[in-house]
mmCIF file of C-alpha atoms and ligand atoms in Angstrom:
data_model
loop_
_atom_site.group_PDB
_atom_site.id
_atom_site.type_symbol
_atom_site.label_atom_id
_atom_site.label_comp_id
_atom_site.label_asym_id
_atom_site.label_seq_id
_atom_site.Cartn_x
_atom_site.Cartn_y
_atom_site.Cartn_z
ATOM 1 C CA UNK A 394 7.135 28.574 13.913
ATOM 2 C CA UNK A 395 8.442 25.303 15.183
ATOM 3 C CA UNK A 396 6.351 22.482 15.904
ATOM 4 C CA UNK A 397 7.226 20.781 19.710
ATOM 5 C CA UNK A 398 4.412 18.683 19.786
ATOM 6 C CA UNK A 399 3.185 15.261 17.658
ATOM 7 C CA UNK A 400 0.225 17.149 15.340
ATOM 8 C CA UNK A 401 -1.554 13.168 15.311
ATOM 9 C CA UNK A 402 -1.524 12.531 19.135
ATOM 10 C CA UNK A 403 0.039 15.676 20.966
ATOM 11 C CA UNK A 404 2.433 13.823 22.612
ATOM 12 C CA UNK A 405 5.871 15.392 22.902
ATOM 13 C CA UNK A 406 8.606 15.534 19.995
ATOM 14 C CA UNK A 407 12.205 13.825 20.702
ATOM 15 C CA UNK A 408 15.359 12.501 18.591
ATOM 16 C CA UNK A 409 15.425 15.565 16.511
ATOM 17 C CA UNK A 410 17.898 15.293 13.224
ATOM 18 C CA UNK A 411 18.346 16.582 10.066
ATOM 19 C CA UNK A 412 17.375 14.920 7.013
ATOM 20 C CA UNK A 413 18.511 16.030 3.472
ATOM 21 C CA UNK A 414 16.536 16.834 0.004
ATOM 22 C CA UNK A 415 18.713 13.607 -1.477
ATOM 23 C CA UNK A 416 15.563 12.579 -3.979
ATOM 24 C CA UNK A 417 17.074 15.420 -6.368
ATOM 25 C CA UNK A 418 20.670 16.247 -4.856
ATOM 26 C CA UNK A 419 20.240 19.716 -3.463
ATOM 27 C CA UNK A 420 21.396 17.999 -0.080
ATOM 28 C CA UNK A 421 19.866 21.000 1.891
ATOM 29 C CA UNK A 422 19.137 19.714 5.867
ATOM 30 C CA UNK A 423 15.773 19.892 7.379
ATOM 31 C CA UNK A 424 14.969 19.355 10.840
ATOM 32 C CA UNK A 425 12.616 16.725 12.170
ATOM 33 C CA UNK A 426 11.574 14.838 14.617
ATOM 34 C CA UNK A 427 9.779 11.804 16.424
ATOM 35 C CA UNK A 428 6.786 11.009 18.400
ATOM 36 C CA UNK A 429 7.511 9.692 21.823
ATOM 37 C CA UNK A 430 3.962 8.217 21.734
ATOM 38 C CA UNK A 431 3.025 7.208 18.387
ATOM 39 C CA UNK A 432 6.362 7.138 16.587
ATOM 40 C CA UNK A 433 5.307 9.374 14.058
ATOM 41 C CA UNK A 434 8.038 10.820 12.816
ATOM 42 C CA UNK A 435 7.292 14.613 11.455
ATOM 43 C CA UNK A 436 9.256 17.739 9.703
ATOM 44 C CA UNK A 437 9.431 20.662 12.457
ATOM 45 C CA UNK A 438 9.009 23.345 10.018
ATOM 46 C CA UNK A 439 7.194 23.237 6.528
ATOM 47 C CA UNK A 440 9.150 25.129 3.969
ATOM 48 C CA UNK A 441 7.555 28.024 2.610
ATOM 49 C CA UNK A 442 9.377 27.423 -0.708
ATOM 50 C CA UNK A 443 7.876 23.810 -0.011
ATOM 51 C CA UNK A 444 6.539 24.076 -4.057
ATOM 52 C CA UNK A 445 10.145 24.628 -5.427
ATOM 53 C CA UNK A 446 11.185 20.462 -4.070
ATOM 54 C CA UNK A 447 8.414 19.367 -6.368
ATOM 55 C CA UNK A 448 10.448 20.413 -10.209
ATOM 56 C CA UNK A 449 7.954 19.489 -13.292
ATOM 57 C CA UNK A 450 9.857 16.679 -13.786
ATOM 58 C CA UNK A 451 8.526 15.152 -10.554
ATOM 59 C CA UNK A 452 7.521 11.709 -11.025
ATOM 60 C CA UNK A 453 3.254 12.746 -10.292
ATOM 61 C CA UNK A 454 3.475 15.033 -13.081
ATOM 62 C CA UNK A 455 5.786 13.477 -15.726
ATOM 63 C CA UNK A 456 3.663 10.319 -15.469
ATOM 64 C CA UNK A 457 2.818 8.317 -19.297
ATOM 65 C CA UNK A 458 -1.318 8.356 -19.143
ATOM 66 C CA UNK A 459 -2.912 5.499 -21.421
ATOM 67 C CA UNK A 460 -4.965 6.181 -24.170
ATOM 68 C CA UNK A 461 -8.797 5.450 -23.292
ATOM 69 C CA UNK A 462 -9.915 3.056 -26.046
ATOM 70 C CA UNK A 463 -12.805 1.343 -24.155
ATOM 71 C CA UNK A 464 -13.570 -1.905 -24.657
ATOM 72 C CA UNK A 465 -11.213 -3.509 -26.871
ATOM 73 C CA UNK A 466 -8.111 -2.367 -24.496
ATOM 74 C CA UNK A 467 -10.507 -4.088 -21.597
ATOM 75 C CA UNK A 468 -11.133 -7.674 -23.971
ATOM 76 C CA UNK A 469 -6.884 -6.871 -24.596
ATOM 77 C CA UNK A 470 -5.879 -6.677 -20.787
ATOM 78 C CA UNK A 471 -7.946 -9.297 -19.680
ATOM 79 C CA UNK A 472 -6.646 -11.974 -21.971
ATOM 80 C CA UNK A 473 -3.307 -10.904 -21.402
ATOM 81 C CA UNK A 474 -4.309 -11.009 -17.460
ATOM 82 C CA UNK A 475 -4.896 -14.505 -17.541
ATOM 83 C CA UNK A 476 -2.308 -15.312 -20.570
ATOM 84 C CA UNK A 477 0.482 -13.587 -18.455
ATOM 85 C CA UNK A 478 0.125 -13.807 -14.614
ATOM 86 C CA UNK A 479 2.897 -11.650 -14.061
ATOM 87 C CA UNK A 480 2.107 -8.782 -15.728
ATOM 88 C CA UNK A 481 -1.483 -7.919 -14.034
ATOM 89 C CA UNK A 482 -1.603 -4.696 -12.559
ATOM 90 C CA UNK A 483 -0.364 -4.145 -8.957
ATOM 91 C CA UNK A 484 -3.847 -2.394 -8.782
ATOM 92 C CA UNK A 485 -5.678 -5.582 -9.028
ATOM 93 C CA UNK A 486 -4.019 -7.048 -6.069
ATOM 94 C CA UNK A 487 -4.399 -3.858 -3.723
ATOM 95 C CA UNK A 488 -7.843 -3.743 -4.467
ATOM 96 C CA UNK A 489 -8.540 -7.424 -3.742
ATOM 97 C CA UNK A 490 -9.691 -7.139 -0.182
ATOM 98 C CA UNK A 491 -12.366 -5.130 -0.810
ATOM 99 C CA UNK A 492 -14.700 -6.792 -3.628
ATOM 100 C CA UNK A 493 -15.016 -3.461 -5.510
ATOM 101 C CA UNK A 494 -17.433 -3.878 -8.605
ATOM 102 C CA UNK A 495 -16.821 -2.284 -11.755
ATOM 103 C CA UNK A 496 -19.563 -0.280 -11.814
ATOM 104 C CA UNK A 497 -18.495 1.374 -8.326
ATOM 105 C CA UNK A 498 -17.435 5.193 -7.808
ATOM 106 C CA UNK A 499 -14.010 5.159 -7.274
ATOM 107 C CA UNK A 500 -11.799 8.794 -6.799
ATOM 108 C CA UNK A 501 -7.840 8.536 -6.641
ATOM 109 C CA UNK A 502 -7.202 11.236 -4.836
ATOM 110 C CA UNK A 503 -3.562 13.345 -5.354
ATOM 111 C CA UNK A 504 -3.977 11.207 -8.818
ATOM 112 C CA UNK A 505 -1.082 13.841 -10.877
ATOM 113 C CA UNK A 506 -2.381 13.517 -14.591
ATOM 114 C CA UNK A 507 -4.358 10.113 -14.075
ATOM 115 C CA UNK A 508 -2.107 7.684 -15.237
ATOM 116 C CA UNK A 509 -3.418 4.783 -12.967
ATOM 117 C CA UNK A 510 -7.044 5.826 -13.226
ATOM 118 C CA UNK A 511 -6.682 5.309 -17.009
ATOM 119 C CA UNK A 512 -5.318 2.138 -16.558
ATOM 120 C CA UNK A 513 -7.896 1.027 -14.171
ATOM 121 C CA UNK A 514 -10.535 2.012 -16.611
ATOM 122 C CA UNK A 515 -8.924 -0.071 -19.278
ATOM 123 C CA UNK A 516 -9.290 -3.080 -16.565
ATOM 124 C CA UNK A 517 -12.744 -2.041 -16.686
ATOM 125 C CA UNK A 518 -13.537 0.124 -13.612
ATOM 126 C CA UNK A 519 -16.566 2.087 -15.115
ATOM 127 C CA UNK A 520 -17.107 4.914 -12.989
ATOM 128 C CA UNK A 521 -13.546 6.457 -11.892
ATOM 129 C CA UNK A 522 -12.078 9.857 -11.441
ATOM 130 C CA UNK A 523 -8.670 11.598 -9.854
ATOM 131 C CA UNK A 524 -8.535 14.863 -7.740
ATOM 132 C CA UNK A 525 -5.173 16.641 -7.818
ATOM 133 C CA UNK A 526 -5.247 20.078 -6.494
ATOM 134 C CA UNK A 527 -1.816 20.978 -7.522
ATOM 135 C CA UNK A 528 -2.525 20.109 -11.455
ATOM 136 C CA UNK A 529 -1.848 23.358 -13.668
ATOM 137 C CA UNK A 530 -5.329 22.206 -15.454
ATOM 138 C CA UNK A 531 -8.309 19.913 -15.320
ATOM 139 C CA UNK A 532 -7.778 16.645 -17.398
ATOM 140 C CA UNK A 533 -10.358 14.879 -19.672
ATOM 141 C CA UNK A 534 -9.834 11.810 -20.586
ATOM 142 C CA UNK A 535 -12.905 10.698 -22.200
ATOM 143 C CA UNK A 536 -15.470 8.427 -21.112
ATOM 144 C CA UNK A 537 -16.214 10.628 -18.268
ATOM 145 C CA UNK A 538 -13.048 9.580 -16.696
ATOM 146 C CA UNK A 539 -11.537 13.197 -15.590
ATOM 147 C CA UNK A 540 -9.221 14.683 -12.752
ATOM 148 C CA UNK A 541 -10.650 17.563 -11.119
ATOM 149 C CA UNK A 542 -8.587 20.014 -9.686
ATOM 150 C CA UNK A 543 -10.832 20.497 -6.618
ATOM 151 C CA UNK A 544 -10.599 21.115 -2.734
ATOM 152 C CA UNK A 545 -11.890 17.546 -0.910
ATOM 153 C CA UNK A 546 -14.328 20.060 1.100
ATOM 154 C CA UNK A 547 -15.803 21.084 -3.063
ATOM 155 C CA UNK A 548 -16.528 17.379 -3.316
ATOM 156 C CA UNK A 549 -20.093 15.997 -2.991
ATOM 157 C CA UNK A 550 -20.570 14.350 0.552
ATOM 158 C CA UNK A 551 -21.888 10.353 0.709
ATOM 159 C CA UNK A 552 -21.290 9.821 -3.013
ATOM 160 C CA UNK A 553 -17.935 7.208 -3.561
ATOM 161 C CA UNK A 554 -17.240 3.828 -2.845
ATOM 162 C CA UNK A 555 -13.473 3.866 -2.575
ATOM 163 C CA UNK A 556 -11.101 6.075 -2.318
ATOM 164 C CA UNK A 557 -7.380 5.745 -2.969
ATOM 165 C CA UNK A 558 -4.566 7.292 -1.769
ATOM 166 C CA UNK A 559 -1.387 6.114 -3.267
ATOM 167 C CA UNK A 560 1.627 7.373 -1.695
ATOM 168 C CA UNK A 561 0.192 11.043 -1.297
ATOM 169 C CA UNK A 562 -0.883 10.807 2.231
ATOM 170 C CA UNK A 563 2.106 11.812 4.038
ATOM 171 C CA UNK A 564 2.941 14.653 1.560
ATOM 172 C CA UNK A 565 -0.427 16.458 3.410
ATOM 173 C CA UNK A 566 0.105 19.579 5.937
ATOM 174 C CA UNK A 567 -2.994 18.384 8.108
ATOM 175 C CA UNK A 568 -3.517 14.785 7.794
ATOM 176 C CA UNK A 569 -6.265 14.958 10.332
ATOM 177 C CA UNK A 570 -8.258 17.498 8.286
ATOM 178 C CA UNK A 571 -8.023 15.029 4.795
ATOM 179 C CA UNK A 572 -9.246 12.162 6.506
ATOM 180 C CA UNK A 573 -12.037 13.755 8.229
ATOM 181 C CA UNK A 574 -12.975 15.266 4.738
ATOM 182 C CA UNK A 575 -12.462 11.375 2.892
ATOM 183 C CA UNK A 576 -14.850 10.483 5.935
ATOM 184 C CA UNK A 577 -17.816 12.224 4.308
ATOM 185 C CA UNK A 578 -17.097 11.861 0.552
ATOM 186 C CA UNK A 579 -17.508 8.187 1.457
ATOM 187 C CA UNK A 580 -20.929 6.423 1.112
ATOM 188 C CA UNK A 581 -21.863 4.137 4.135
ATOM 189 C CA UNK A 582 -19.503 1.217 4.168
ATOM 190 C CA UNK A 583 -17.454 2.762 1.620
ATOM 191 C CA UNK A 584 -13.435 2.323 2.033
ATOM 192 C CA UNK A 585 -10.639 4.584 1.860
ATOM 193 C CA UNK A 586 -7.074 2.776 0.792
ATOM 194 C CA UNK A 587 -3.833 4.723 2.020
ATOM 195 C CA UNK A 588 -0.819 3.542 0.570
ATOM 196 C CA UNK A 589 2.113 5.351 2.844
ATOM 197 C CA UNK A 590 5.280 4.645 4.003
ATOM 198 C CA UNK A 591 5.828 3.446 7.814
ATOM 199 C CA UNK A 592 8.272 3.991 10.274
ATOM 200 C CA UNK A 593 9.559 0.460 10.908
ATOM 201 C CA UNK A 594 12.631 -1.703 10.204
ATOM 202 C CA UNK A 595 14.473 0.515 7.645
ATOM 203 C CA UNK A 596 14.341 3.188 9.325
ATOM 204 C CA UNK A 597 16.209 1.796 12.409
ATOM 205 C CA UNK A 598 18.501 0.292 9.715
ATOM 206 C CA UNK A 599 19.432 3.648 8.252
ATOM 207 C CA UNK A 600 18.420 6.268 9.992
ATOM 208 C CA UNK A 601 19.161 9.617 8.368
ATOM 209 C CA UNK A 602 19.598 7.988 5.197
ATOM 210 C CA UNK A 603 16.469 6.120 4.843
ATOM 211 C CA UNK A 604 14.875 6.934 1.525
ATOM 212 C CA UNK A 605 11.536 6.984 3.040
ATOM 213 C CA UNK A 606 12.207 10.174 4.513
ATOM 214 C CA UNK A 607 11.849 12.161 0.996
ATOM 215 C CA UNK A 608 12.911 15.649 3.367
ATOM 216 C CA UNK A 609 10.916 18.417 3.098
ATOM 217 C CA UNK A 610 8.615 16.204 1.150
ATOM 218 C CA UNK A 611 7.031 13.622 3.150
ATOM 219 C CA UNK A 612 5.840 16.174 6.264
ATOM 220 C CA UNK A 613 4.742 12.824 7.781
ATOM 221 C CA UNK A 614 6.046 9.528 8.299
ATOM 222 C CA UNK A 615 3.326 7.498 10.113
ATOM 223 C CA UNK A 616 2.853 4.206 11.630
ATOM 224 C CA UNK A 617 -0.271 1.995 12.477
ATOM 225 C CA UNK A 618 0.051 3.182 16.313
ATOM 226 C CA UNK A 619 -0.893 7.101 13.907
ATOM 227 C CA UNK A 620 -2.998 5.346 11.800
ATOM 228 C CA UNK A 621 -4.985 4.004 14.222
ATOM 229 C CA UNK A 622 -5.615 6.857 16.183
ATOM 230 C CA UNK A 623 -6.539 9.160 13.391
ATOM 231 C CA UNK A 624 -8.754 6.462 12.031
ATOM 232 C CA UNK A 625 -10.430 6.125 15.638
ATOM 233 C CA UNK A 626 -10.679 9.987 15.855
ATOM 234 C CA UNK A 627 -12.377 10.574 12.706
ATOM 235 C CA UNK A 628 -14.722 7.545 12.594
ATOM 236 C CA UNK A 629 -13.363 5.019 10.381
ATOM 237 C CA UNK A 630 -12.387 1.397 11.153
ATOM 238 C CA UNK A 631 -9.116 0.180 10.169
ATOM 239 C CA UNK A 632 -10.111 -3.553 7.915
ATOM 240 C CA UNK A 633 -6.925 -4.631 7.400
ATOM 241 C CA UNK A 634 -3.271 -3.868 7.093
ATOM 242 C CA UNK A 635 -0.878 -4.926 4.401
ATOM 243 C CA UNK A 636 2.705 -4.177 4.018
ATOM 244 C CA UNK A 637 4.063 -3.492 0.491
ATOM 245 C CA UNK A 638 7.553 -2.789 0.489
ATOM 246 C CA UNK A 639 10.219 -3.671 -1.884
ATOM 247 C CA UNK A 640 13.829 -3.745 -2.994
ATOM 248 C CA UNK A 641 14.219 0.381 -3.160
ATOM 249 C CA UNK A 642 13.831 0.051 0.411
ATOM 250 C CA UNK A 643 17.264 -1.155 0.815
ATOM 251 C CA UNK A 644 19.113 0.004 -2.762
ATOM 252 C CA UNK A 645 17.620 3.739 -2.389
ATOM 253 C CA UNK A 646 18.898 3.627 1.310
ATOM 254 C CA UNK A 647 22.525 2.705 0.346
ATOM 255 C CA UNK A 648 22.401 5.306 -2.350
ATOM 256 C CA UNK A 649 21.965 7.846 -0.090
ATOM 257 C CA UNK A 650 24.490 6.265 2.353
ATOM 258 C CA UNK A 651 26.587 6.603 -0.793
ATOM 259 C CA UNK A 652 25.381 10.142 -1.307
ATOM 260 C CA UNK A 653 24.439 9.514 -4.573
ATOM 261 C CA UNK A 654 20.929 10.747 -5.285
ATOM 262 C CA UNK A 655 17.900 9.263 -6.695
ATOM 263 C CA UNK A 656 17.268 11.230 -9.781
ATOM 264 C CA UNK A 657 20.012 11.531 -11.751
ATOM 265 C CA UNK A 658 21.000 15.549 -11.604
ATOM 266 C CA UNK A 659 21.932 15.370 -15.072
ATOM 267 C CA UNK A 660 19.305 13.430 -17.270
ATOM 268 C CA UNK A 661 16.224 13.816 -14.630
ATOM 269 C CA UNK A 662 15.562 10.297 -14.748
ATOM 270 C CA UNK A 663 15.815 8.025 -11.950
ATOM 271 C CA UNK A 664 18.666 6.159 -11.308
ATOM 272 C CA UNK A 665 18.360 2.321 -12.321
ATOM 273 C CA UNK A 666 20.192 -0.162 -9.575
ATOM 274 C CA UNK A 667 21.803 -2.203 -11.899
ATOM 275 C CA UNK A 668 24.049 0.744 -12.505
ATOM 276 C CA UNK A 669 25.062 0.163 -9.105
ATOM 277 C CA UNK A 670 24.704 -2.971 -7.697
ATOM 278 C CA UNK A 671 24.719 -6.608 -9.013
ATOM 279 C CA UNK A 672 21.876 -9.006 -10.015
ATOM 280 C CA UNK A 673 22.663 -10.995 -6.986
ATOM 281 C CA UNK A 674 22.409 -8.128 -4.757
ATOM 282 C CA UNK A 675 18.903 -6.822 -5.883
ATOM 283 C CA UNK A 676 17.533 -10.191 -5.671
ATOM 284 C CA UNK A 677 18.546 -10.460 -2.064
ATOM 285 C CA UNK A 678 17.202 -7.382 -1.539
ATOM 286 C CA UNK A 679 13.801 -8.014 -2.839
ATOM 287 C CA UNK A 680 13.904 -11.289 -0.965
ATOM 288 C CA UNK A 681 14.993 -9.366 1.960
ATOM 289 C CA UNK A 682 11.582 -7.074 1.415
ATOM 290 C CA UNK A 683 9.325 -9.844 0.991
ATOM 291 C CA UNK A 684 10.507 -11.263 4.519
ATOM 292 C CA UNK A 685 9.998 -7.786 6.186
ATOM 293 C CA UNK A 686 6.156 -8.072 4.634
ATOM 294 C CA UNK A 687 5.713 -11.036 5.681
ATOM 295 C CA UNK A 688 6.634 -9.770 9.455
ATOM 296 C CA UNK A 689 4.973 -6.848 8.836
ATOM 297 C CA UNK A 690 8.307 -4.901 9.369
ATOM 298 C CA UNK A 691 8.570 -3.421 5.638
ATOM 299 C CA UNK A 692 9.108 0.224 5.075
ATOM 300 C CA UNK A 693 5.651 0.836 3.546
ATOM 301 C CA UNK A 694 2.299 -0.694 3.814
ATOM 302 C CA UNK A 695 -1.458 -0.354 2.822
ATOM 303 C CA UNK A 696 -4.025 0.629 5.093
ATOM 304 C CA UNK A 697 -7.847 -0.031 4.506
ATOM 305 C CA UNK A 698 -10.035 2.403 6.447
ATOM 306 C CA UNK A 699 -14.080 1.568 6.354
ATOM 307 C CA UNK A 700 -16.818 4.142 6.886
ATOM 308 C CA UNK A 701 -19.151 1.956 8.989
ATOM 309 C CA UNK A 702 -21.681 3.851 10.200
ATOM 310 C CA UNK A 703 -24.785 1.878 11.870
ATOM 311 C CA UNK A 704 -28.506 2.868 12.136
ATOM 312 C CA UNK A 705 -29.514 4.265 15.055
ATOM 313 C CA UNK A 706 -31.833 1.695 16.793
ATOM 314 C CA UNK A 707 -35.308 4.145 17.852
HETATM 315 ZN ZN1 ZN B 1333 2.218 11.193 18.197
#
């Protein structure tokens, strides 16, 4: 059945247009539309063959996962964090707002194999685990640090810290429903980090071409107008807002304008952009992203939702 109406607010659906499955090539249309109150813009109909756009070689699953070797990899990637500024982990910097201790409960949830909550526990994160329900297995790691293969709802209630979800969020059927569930896994003051792209500047740029889109993918693109009112609805309050974006925002984009796809059909890997356009040009473009951040107009952004729930004053 069609959806007419915005799933986040309920306002009506307008500017319908099709947007193609360009990630891998298969170029097949999809319809979708866009909130004329929040701006949300949403797929009209989820595929039922919705499984068969995510091959094993999508990038979640065909992810490198670090070896756990404890404390010598932490001594390792400390030095080297302070010996190399430029290669510390974009982790560290997301995370910065919040003051999360090492020894807090942390769950990346839609984590694939666990490839970043390895890495974190090399930085020294003690106390981390993934959820993935579309794994083919539950991974062990060591050192306790697992992904379960779990429901949210099969999760104990009131028991993390932080919860992180990076670039997963708008691949969900009922957002609604996963942030109401990330409400009560959290502990009081505990945050939940969505990392998600946004309807902004790029899109206006390019339209059906965007890269953002990821048709039938991303079932949701949102925007903090959505954000906000699923964050109000549910309970949590939105901290702070920082946009992420970078160069693919405008290289992906012209690829598709090129209709030239993001994976390459032939190898499965993904396309580098020097193959297509010059240093000069990526530079500009990364420049170009940086400015859009800075205005928060970039195509994707992190949000950082508290649970702050007070004590009821007898
Ligand atoms: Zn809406």
């Amino acid at each position: 059945m069609t959806i007419k109406k915005c799933k986040i607010c309920g306002a009506n659906l307008e500017n319908t247009f099709n947007a193609r499955e360009m990630m891998f090539g298969i170029r097949k249309e999809f319809p979708y539309a866009q909130c004329s109150n929040c701006q949300t813009i949403q797929i009209l109909e989820i595929p039922k063959d919705i499984a068969s756009y995510y091959p094993e070689y999508y990038y979640s699953f065909k992810q490198y996962v670090p070896p756990i070797t404890g404390l010598k990899a932490i001594l390792k990637r400390l030095f080297k964090k302070y010996r190399i500024r430029k290669h510390r982990h974009e982790i560290l910097d997301q995370l910065q707002p919040l003051n999360i201790l090492p020894t807090q409960r942390i769950l990346d949830i839609g984590c694939g194999r666990g490839k970043l909550i390895c890495e974190m526990f090399n930085y020294g994160f003690k106390n981390i685990q993934g959820v993935d329900r579309f794994i083919p297995q539950e991974y062990q790691h060591g050192h306790n640090v697992k992904v379960l293969q779990n429901d949210l709802s099969e999760l104990k209630n009131d028991s993390y810290d932080l919860l992180m979800m990076h670039h997963v969020f708008e691949h969900m059927e009922e957002p609604m429903n996963e942030l109401a569930k990330s409400y009560k896994l959290l502990k009081n003051n505990g945050y939940l980090m969505i990392r998600i792209p946004v309807v902004n500047n790029a899109w206006s740029v390019y339209q059906r071409d965007w890269v953002q889109l990821d048709a039938p993918r991303h079932f949701f693109i949102h925007t903090e107008k959505s954000i906000n009112i699923m964050a109000k609805e549910v309970g949590f309050t939105v901290t702070n807002i920082v946009y992420d974006s970078n160069s693919m925002q405008f290289w992906g984009s012209e690829l598709y304008k090129k209709d030239i796809s993001l994976i390459d059909e032939e190898s499965k890997e993904f396309r580098k952009p020097d193959d297509f356009f010059s240093p000069a040009e990526i530079a500009d473009y990364e420049q170009s992203a940086k400015e859009l951040n800075y205005n928060n107009k970039g195509d994707q952004a992190i949000f950082y939702l508290q649970k702050k729930e007070y004590e009821k004053v007898i």
